[in-house]
C-alpha angles and dihedrals in degrees: 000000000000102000122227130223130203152139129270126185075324094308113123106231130183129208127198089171132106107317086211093053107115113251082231088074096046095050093046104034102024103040096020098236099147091167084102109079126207101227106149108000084218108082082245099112108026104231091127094048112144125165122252118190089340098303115103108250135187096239085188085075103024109100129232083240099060096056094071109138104358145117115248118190118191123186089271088058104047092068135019114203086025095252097125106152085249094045091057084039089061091040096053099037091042094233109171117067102179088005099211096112092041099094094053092041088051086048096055103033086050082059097059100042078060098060100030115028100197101024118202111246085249094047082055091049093038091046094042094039094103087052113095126211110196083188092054090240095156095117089056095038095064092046095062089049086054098048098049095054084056100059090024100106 
């Protein structure tokens, strides 16, 4: 069986496994990272989102097969000592409310301060769209954006 090889929180990491096994699985069962949570199972609600290459990413519904050769960065890896600009955002403004959909809401939302510093309130809703809260924590949710690209150099 062809190995693959990847990056993980900047580990290199080689799988032999199933090519078709979610990335979800591997990064729960086989590293341990359960900050990423399995909500859908569908890439419909974002729980699972991880960043690839930079871009979010459903990793529920993201192979094995296609990791070969790039660089995957969960919630344990974006920080670590867990002091991201969006992780003491959460913390400050008290975001999560339940806290199951937040990894994958501070994944998504630290890919598009990447790409757009000060994002507008409709680039936050239009980027974190595709993020359910079952709690209904939007509000908050935007404000931590907000405040992170303020403090974000």
């Amino acid at each position: 069986m062809k190995r693959i090889t990847f990056k993980v929180n900047g580990v290199t990491h080689s799988f032999a496994g199933e090519p078709e096994m979610p990335l979800l699985w591997y990064l729960r069962d086989e590293l341990h990272l359960t900050g990423t949570k399995y909500g859908c199972g569908k890439g419909l609600c974002g729980a699972c989102t991880v960043q690839i290459n930079g871009e979010a990413t459903r990793s529920c519904i993201t192979t094995m097969k296609s990791v070969a050769g790039k660089k995957i960065v969960t919630i344990e890896g974006l920080s670590a000592r867990g002091d991201h600009p969006l992780q003491k955002a959460w913390q400050e403004l008290n975001v999560p409310q339940c806290g199951y959909c937040q990894s994958g809401q501070i994944m998504q939302a630290a890919a598009l301060l990447k790409g757009k510093p000060h994002p507008t309130d409709q680039e936050i809703d239009e980027a974190m769209g595709g993020n359910i809260c079952r709690c209904g924590t939007y509000e908050r949710i935007r404000q931590g954006i907000k405040r992170a690209a303020e403090v974000k150099p």
